[in-house]
Amino acid sequence: VKRALGDLVKCPYCAGPWVATALLAGIALAPGPVRFVASTFTVVALSNGLQHLRTAVHNAVELQQKALQPAPV
């Protein structure tokens, strides 16, 4: 039982529903602090998305620059 619970907590795909449930319960019990935590999660998620976008653009530009370089003779 301990291992099964540990797997549920450590699995990133399983942790999402647990966190969502905890946030919903928290909003019902203490809306103010939980909204602050949820807002923090939102800002971190947006930052992470922007970082992925920046990396994708950077990689696309590098690939295009390599394609435009003349082949060595």
N, CA, C and O atoms as a printed pandas DataFrame, in Angstrom:
     atom_number atom_name residue_name chain_id  residue_number  x_coord  y_coord  z_coord
0              1         N          VAL        A               1    0.834   -1.189    0.000
1              2        CA          VAL        A               1    0.000    0.000    0.000
2              3         C          VAL        A               1    0.878    1.251    0.000
3              4         O          VAL        A               1    0.572    2.220   -0.696
4              5         N          LYS        A               2    1.974    1.240    0.779
5              6        CA          LYS        A               2    2.864    2.406    0.823
6              7         C          LYS        A               2    3.457    2.686   -0.549
7              8         O          LYS        A               2    3.533    3.837   -0.981
8              9         N          ARG        A               3    3.877    1.625   -1.230
9             10        CA          ARG        A               3    4.495    1.805   -2.543
10            11         C          ARG        A               3    3.477    2.350   -3.546
11            12         O          ARG        A               3    3.798    3.225   -4.350
12            13         N          ALA        A               4    2.264    1.837   -3.495
13            14        CA          ALA        A               4    1.227    2.305   -4.416
14            15         C          ALA        A               4    0.930    3.782   -4.182
15            16         O          ALA        A               4    0.793    4.543   -5.140
16            17         N          LEU        A               5    0.831    4.192   -2.929
17            18        CA          LEU        A               5    0.596    5.606   -2.628
18            19         C          LEU        A               5    1.786    6.456   -3.048
19            20         O          LEU        A               5    1.611    7.562   -3.561
20            21         N          GLY        A               6    2.996    5.944   -2.832
21            22        CA          GLY        A               6    4.195    6.664   -3.252
22            23         C          GLY        A               6    4.232    6.851   -4.755
23            24         O          GLY        A               6    4.600    7.919   -5.242
24            25         N          ASP        A               7    3.847    5.805   -5.502
25            26        CA          ASP        A               7    3.805    5.915   -6.960
26            27         C          ASP        A               7    2.779    6.946   -7.408
27            28         O          ASP        A               7    3.026    7.690   -8.358
28            29         N          LEU        A               8    1.628    7.001   -6.735
29            30        CA          LEU        A               8    0.605    7.974   -7.092
30            31         C          LEU        A               8    1.070    9.403   -6.836
31            32         O          LEU        A               8    0.743   10.313   -7.597
32            33         N          VAL        A               9    1.824    9.593   -5.777
33            34        CA          VAL        A               9    2.278   10.936   -5.425
34            35         C          VAL        A               9    3.428   11.378   -6.322
35            36         O          VAL        A               9    3.501   12.551   -6.691
36            37         N          LYS        A              10    4.333   10.459   -6.682
37            38        CA          LYS        A              10    5.517   10.826   -7.464
38            39         C          LYS        A              10    5.251   10.934   -8.960
39            40         O          LYS        A              10    5.989   11.624   -9.662
40            41         N          CYS        A              11    4.230   10.277   -9.457
41            42        CA          CYS        A              11    3.929   10.285  -10.894
42            43         C          CYS        A              11    3.417   11.661  -11.304
43            44         O          CYS        A              11    2.418   12.122  -10.753
44            45         N          PRO        A              12    4.083   12.345  -12.273
45            46        CA          PRO        A              12    3.632   13.683  -12.655
46            47         C          PRO        A              12    2.220   13.688  -13.246
47            48         O          PRO        A              12    1.476   14.650  -13.052
48            49         N          TYR        A              13    1.847   12.631  -13.959
49            50        CA          TYR        A              13    0.505   12.576  -14.537
50            51         C          TYR        A              13   -0.546   12.293  -13.469
51            52         O          TYR        A              13   -1.698   12.707  -13.596
52            53         N          CYS        A              14   -0.144   11.588  -12.421
53            54        CA          CYS        A              14   -1.071   11.297  -11.321
54            55         C          CYS        A              14   -1.145   12.457  -10.347
55            56         O          CYS        A              14   -2.173   12.648   -9.698
56            57         N          ALA        A              15   -0.088   13.229  -10.231
57            58        CA          ALA        A              15   -0.051   14.336   -9.270
58            59         C          ALA        A              15   -0.980   15.468   -9.690
59            60         O          ALA        A              15   -1.514   16.170   -8.832
60            61         N          GLY        A              16   -1.183   15.662  -10.985
61            62        CA          GLY        A              16   -2.050   16.730  -11.475
62            63         C          GLY        A              16   -3.452   16.684  -10.891
63            64         O          GLY        A              16   -3.918   17.687  -10.352
64            65         N          PRO        A              17   -4.142   15.545  -10.983
65            66        CA          PRO        A              17   -5.479   15.478  -10.381
66            67         C          PRO        A              17   -5.461   15.665   -8.869
67            68         O          PRO        A              17   -6.397   16.237   -8.311
68            69         N          TRP        A              18   -4.414   15.192   -8.196
69            70        CA          TRP        A              18   -4.317   15.380   -6.744
70            71         C          TRP        A              18   -4.185   16.867   -6.408
71            72         O          TRP        A              18   -4.840   17.359   -5.489
72            73         N          VAL        A              19   -3.348   17.568   -7.145
73            74        CA          VAL        A              19   -3.153   18.996   -6.900
74            75         C          VAL        A              19   -4.438   19.758   -7.221
75            76         O          VAL        A              19   -4.837   20.652   -6.475
76            77         N          ALA        A              20   -5.081   19.403   -8.331
77            78        CA          ALA        A              20   -6.333   20.074   -8.691
78            79         C          ALA        A              20   -7.399   19.860   -7.623
79            80         O          ALA        A              20   -8.124   20.790   -7.271
80            81         N          THR        A              21   -7.495   18.644   -7.112
81            82        CA          THR        A              21   -8.462   18.357   -6.057
82            83         C          THR        A              21   -8.144   19.150   -4.796
83            84         O          THR        A              21   -9.042   19.691   -4.151
84            85         N          ALA        A              22   -6.867   19.216   -4.449
85            86        CA          ALA        A              22   -6.470   19.972   -3.262
86            87         C          ALA        A              22   -6.779   21.457   -3.432
87            88         O          ALA        A              22   -7.236   22.106   -2.491
88            89         N          LEU        A              23   -6.534   22.003   -4.627
89            90        CA          LEU        A              23   -6.842   23.418   -4.873
90            91         C          LEU        A              23   -8.342   23.682   -4.786
91            92         O          LEU        A              23   -8.763   24.681   -4.203
92            93         N          LEU        A              24   -9.146   22.795   -5.361
93            94        CA          LEU        A              24  -10.595   22.988   -5.289
94            95         C          LEU        A              24  -11.088   22.907   -3.852
95            96         O          LEU        A              24  -11.929   23.703   -3.437
96            97         N          ALA        A              25  -10.571   21.954   -3.097
97            98        CA          ALA        A              25  -10.955   21.852   -1.686
98            99         C          ALA        A              25  -10.481   23.089   -0.929
99           100         O          ALA        A              25  -11.195   23.611   -0.073
100          101         N          GLY        A              26   -9.286   23.549   -1.244
101          102        CA          GLY        A              26   -8.754   24.738   -0.583
102          103         C          GLY        A              26   -9.557   25.981   -0.886
103          104         O          GLY        A              26   -9.756   26.822   -0.009
104          105         N          ILE        A              27  -10.026   26.112   -2.132
105          106        CA          ILE        A              27  -10.838   27.278   -2.490
106          107         C          ILE        A              27  -12.147   27.267   -1.695
107          108         O          ILE        A              27  -12.659   28.319   -1.311
108          109         N          ALA        A              28  -12.672   26.082   -1.458
109          110        CA          ALA        A              28  -13.915   25.990   -0.679
110          111         C          ALA        A              28  -13.665   26.340    0.791
111          112         O          ALA        A              28  -14.528   26.925    1.446
112          113         N          LEU        A              29  -12.480   25.980    1.310
113          114        CA          LEU        A              29  -12.206   26.168    2.735
114          115         C          LEU        A              29  -11.525   27.501    3.062
115          116         O          LEU        A              29  -11.849   28.137    4.065
116          117         N          ALA        A              30  -10.595   27.916    2.227
117          118        CA          ALA        A              30   -9.842   29.156    2.485
118          119         C          ALA        A              30   -9.525   29.830    1.153
119          120         O          ALA        A              30   -8.407   29.712    0.649
120          121         N          PRO        A              31  -10.490   30.529    0.585
121          122        CA          PRO        A              31  -10.317   31.071   -0.771
122          123         C          PRO        A              31   -9.138   32.034   -0.949
123          124         O          PRO        A              31   -8.454   31.979   -1.971
124          125         N          GLY        A              32   -8.893   32.900    0.014
125          126        CA          GLY        A              32   -7.841   33.912   -0.145
126          127         C          GLY        A              32   -6.450   33.333   -0.340
127          128         O          GLY        A              32   -5.817   33.597   -1.363
128          129         N          PRO        A              33   -5.955   32.546    0.618
129          130        CA          PRO        A              33   -4.605   31.987    0.464
130          131         C          PRO        A              33   -4.478   31.044   -0.724
131          132         O          PRO        A              33   -3.433   30.992   -1.373
132          133         N          VAL        A              34   -5.539   30.302   -1.007
133          134        CA          VAL        A              34   -5.471   29.342   -2.114
134          135         C          VAL        A              34   -5.441   30.080   -3.453
135          136         O          VAL        A              34   -4.774   29.632   -4.385
136          137         N          ARG        A              35   -6.143   31.190   -3.559
137          138        CA          ARG        A              35   -6.071   31.973   -4.799
138          139         C          ARG        A              35   -4.666   32.525   -5.010
139          140         O          ARG        A              35   -4.193   32.608   -6.144
140          141         N          PHE        A              36   -4.003   32.900   -3.928
141          142        CA          PHE        A              36   -2.615   33.366   -4.031
142          143         C          PHE        A              36   -1.719   32.246   -4.567
143          144         O          PHE        A              36   -0.908   32.467   -5.466
144          145         N          VAL        A              37   -1.873   31.052   -4.011
145          146        CA          VAL        A              37   -1.072   29.900   -4.464
146          147         C          VAL        A              37   -1.401   29.567   -5.917
147          148         O          VAL        A              37   -0.499   29.303   -6.713
148          149         N          ALA        A              38   -2.683   29.578   -6.263
149          150        CA          ALA        A              38   -3.083   29.283   -7.641
150          151         C          ALA        A              38   -2.532   30.331   -8.600
151          152         O          ALA        A              38   -2.118   29.997   -9.710
152          153         N          SER        A              39   -2.523   31.589   -8.183
153          154        CA          SER        A              39   -1.959   32.649   -9.025
154          155         C          SER        A              39   -0.463   32.440   -9.233
155          156         O          SER        A              39    0.056   32.665  -10.326
156          157         N          THR        A              40    0.221   32.012   -8.184
157          158        CA          THR        A              40    1.651   31.722   -8.303
158          159         C          THR        A              40    1.878   30.586   -9.291
159          160         O          THR        A              40    2.773   30.668  -10.133
160          161         N          PHE        A              41    1.074   29.522   -9.196
161          162        CA          PHE        A              41    1.187   28.413  -10.152
162          163         C          PHE        A              41    0.938   28.888  -11.577
163          164         O          PHE        A              41    1.603   28.436  -12.508
164          165         N          THR        A              42   -0.015   29.793  -11.749
165          166        CA          THR        A              42   -0.337   30.309  -13.076
166          167         C          THR        A              42    0.837   31.083  -13.664
167          168         O          THR        A              42    1.180   30.905  -14.833
168          169         N          VAL        A              43    1.443   31.927  -12.868
169          170        CA          VAL        A              43    2.592   32.717  -13.346
170          171         C          VAL        A              43    3.754   31.801  -13.707
171          172         O          VAL        A              43    4.421   32.018  -14.718
172          173         N          VAL        A              44    4.002   30.789  -12.897
173          174        CA          VAL        A              44    5.093   29.845  -13.184
174          175         C          VAL        A              44    4.794   29.075  -14.471
175          176         O          VAL        A              44    5.695   28.858  -15.281
176          177         N          ALA        A              45    3.546   28.662  -14.668
177          178        CA          ALA        A              45    3.181   27.932  -15.885
178          179         C          ALA        A              45    3.352   28.811  -17.123
179          180         O          ALA        A              45    3.860   28.349  -18.145
180          181         N          LEU        A              46    2.933   30.069  -17.038
181          182        CA          LEU        A              46    3.113   30.989  -18.164
182          183         C          LEU        A              46    4.588   31.220  -18.463
183          184         O          LEU        A              46    4.993   31.262  -19.625
184          185         N          SER        A              47    5.382   31.370  -17.422
185          186        CA          SER        A              47    6.820   31.546  -17.596
186          187         C          SER        A              47    7.435   30.323  -18.272
187          188         O          SER        A              47    8.279   30.452  -19.159
188          189         N          ASN        A              48    7.011   29.153  -17.851
189          190        CA          ASN        A              48    7.520   27.915  -18.440
190          191         C          ASN        A              48    7.128   27.826  -19.915
191          192         O          ASN        A              48    7.943   27.436  -20.751
192          193         N          GLY        A              49    5.890   28.185  -20.234
193          194        CA          GLY        A              49    5.450   28.170  -21.627
194          195         C          GLY        A              49    6.235   29.141  -22.486
195          196         O          GLY        A              49    6.604   28.813  -23.614
196          197         N          LEU        A              50    6.494   30.335  -21.967
197          198        CA          LEU        A              50    7.296   31.310  -22.713
198          199         C          LEU        A              50    8.724   30.820  -22.926
199          200         O          LEU        A              50    9.313   31.067  -23.978
200          201         N          GLN        A              51    9.277   30.137  -21.947
201          202        CA          GLN        A              51   10.629   29.600  -22.090
202          203         C          GLN        A              51   10.666   28.528  -23.181
203          204         O          GLN        A              51   11.607   28.478  -23.973
204          205         N          HIS        A              52    9.642   27.673  -23.221
205          206        CA          HIS        A              52    9.579   26.658  -24.282
206          207         C          HIS        A              52    9.432   27.311  -25.655
207          208         O          HIS        A              52   10.038   26.862  -26.627
208          209         N          LEU        A              53    8.633   28.362  -25.732
209          210        CA          LEU        A              53    8.469   29.080  -26.994
210          211         C          LEU        A              53    9.780   29.713  -27.433
211          212         O          LEU        A              53   10.142   29.638  -28.607
212          213         N          ARG        A              54   10.491   30.333  -26.502
213          214        CA          ARG        A              54   11.775   30.948  -26.817
214          215         C          ARG        A              54   12.774   29.907  -27.314
215          216         O          ARG        A              54   13.508   30.157  -28.270
216          217         N          THR        A              55   12.806   28.750  -26.672
217          218        CA          THR        A              55   13.720   27.684  -27.083
218          219         C          THR        A              55   13.375   27.184  -28.484
219          220         O          THR        A              55   14.269   26.940  -29.293
220          221         N          ALA        A              56   12.078   27.031  -28.773
221          222        CA          ALA        A              56   11.659   26.570  -30.094
222          223         C          ALA        A              56   12.051   27.575  -31.175
223          224         O          ALA        A              56   12.527   27.185  -32.241
224          225         N          VAL        A              57   11.855   28.856  -30.906
225          226        CA          VAL        A              57   12.225   29.892  -31.882
226          227         C          VAL        A              57   13.738   29.917  -32.078
227          228         O          VAL        A              57   14.220   30.025  -33.205
228          229         N          HIS        A              58   14.478   29.818  -30.989
229          230        CA          HIS        A              58   15.933   29.814  -31.063
230          231         C          HIS        A              58   16.424   28.626  -31.906
231          232         O          HIS        A              58   17.299   28.787  -32.757
232          233         N          ASN        A              59   15.863   27.443  -31.668
233          234        CA          ASN        A              59   16.275   26.260  -32.428
234          235         C          ASN        A              59   15.906   26.396  -33.900
235          236         O          ASN        A              59   16.671   25.967  -34.764
236          237         N          ALA        A              60   14.749   26.983  -34.205
237          238        CA          ALA        A              60   14.344   27.171  -35.597
238          239         C          ALA        A              60   15.278   28.143  -36.304
239          240         O          ALA        A              60   15.638   27.925  -37.460
240          241         N          VAL        A              61   15.670   29.207  -35.625
241          242        CA          VAL        A              61   16.589   30.187  -36.220
242          243         C          VAL        A              61   17.950   29.549  -36.464
243          244         O          VAL        A              61   18.556   29.763  -37.514
244          245         N          GLU        A              62   18.436   28.768  -35.503
245          246        CA          GLU        A              62   19.734   28.097  -35.699
246          247         C          GLU        A              62   19.679   27.142  -36.878
247          248         O          GLU        A              62   20.618   27.081  -37.671
248          249         N          LEU        A              63   18.588   26.395  -37.000
249          250        CA          LEU        A              63   18.442   25.448  -38.103
250          251         C          LEU        A              63   18.407   26.181  -39.437
251          252         O          LEU        A              63   18.999   25.725  -40.415
252          253         N          GLN        A              64   17.722   27.304  -39.476
253          254        CA          GLN        A              64   17.654   28.092  -40.711
254          255         C          GLN        A              64   19.021   28.671  -41.056
255          256         O          GLN        A              64   19.398   28.693  -42.227
256          257         N          GLN        A              65   19.764   29.136  -40.067
257          258        CA          GLN        A              65   21.089   29.690  -40.322
258          259         C          GLN        A              65   22.030   28.613  -40.841
259          260         O          GLN        A              65   22.845   28.880  -41.724
260          261         N          LYS        A              66   21.930   27.401  -40.308
261          262        CA          LYS        A              66   22.782   26.306  -40.800
262          263         C          LYS        A              66   22.428   25.955  -42.236
263          264         O          LYS        A              66   23.312   25.633  -43.030
264          265         N          ALA        A              67   21.141   26.013  -42.579
265          266        CA          ALA        A              67   20.710   25.695  -43.943
266          267         C          ALA        A              67   21.196   26.731  -44.938
267          268         O          ALA        A              67   21.417   26.410  -46.106
268          269         N          LEU        A              68   21.366   27.973  -44.493
269          270        CA          LEU        A              68   21.790   29.055  -45.395
270          271         C          LEU        A              68   23.304   29.114  -45.569
271          272         O          LEU        A              68   23.784   29.783  -46.484
272          273         N          GLN        A              69   24.064   28.438  -44.723
273          274        CA          GLN        A              69   25.528   28.459  -44.846
274          275         C          GLN        A              69   25.946   27.645  -46.066
275          276         O          GLN        A              69   25.368   26.595  -46.346
276          277         N          PRO        A              70   26.951   28.131  -46.791
277          278        CA          PRO        A              70   27.417   27.363  -47.955
278          279         C          PRO        A              70   28.106   26.073  -47.514
279          280         O          PRO        A              70   28.713   26.005  -46.445
280          281         N          ALA        A              71   28.000   25.084  -48.341
281          282        CA          ALA        A              71   28.613   23.783  -48.050
282          283         C          ALA        A              71   30.130   23.909  -48.162
283          284         O          ALA        A              71   30.632   24.620  -49.032
284          285         N          PRO        A              72   30.865   23.215  -47.278
285          286        CA          PRO        A              72   32.344   23.279  -47.356
286          287         C          PRO        A              72   32.836   22.642  -48.644
287          288         O          PRO        A              72   32.275   21.659  -49.129
288          289         N          VAL        A              73   33.900   23.226  -49.186
289          290        CA          VAL        A              73   34.451   22.747  -50.464
290          291         C          VAL        A              73   35.534   21.765  -50.232
291          292         O          VAL        A              73   36.118   21.252  -51.186
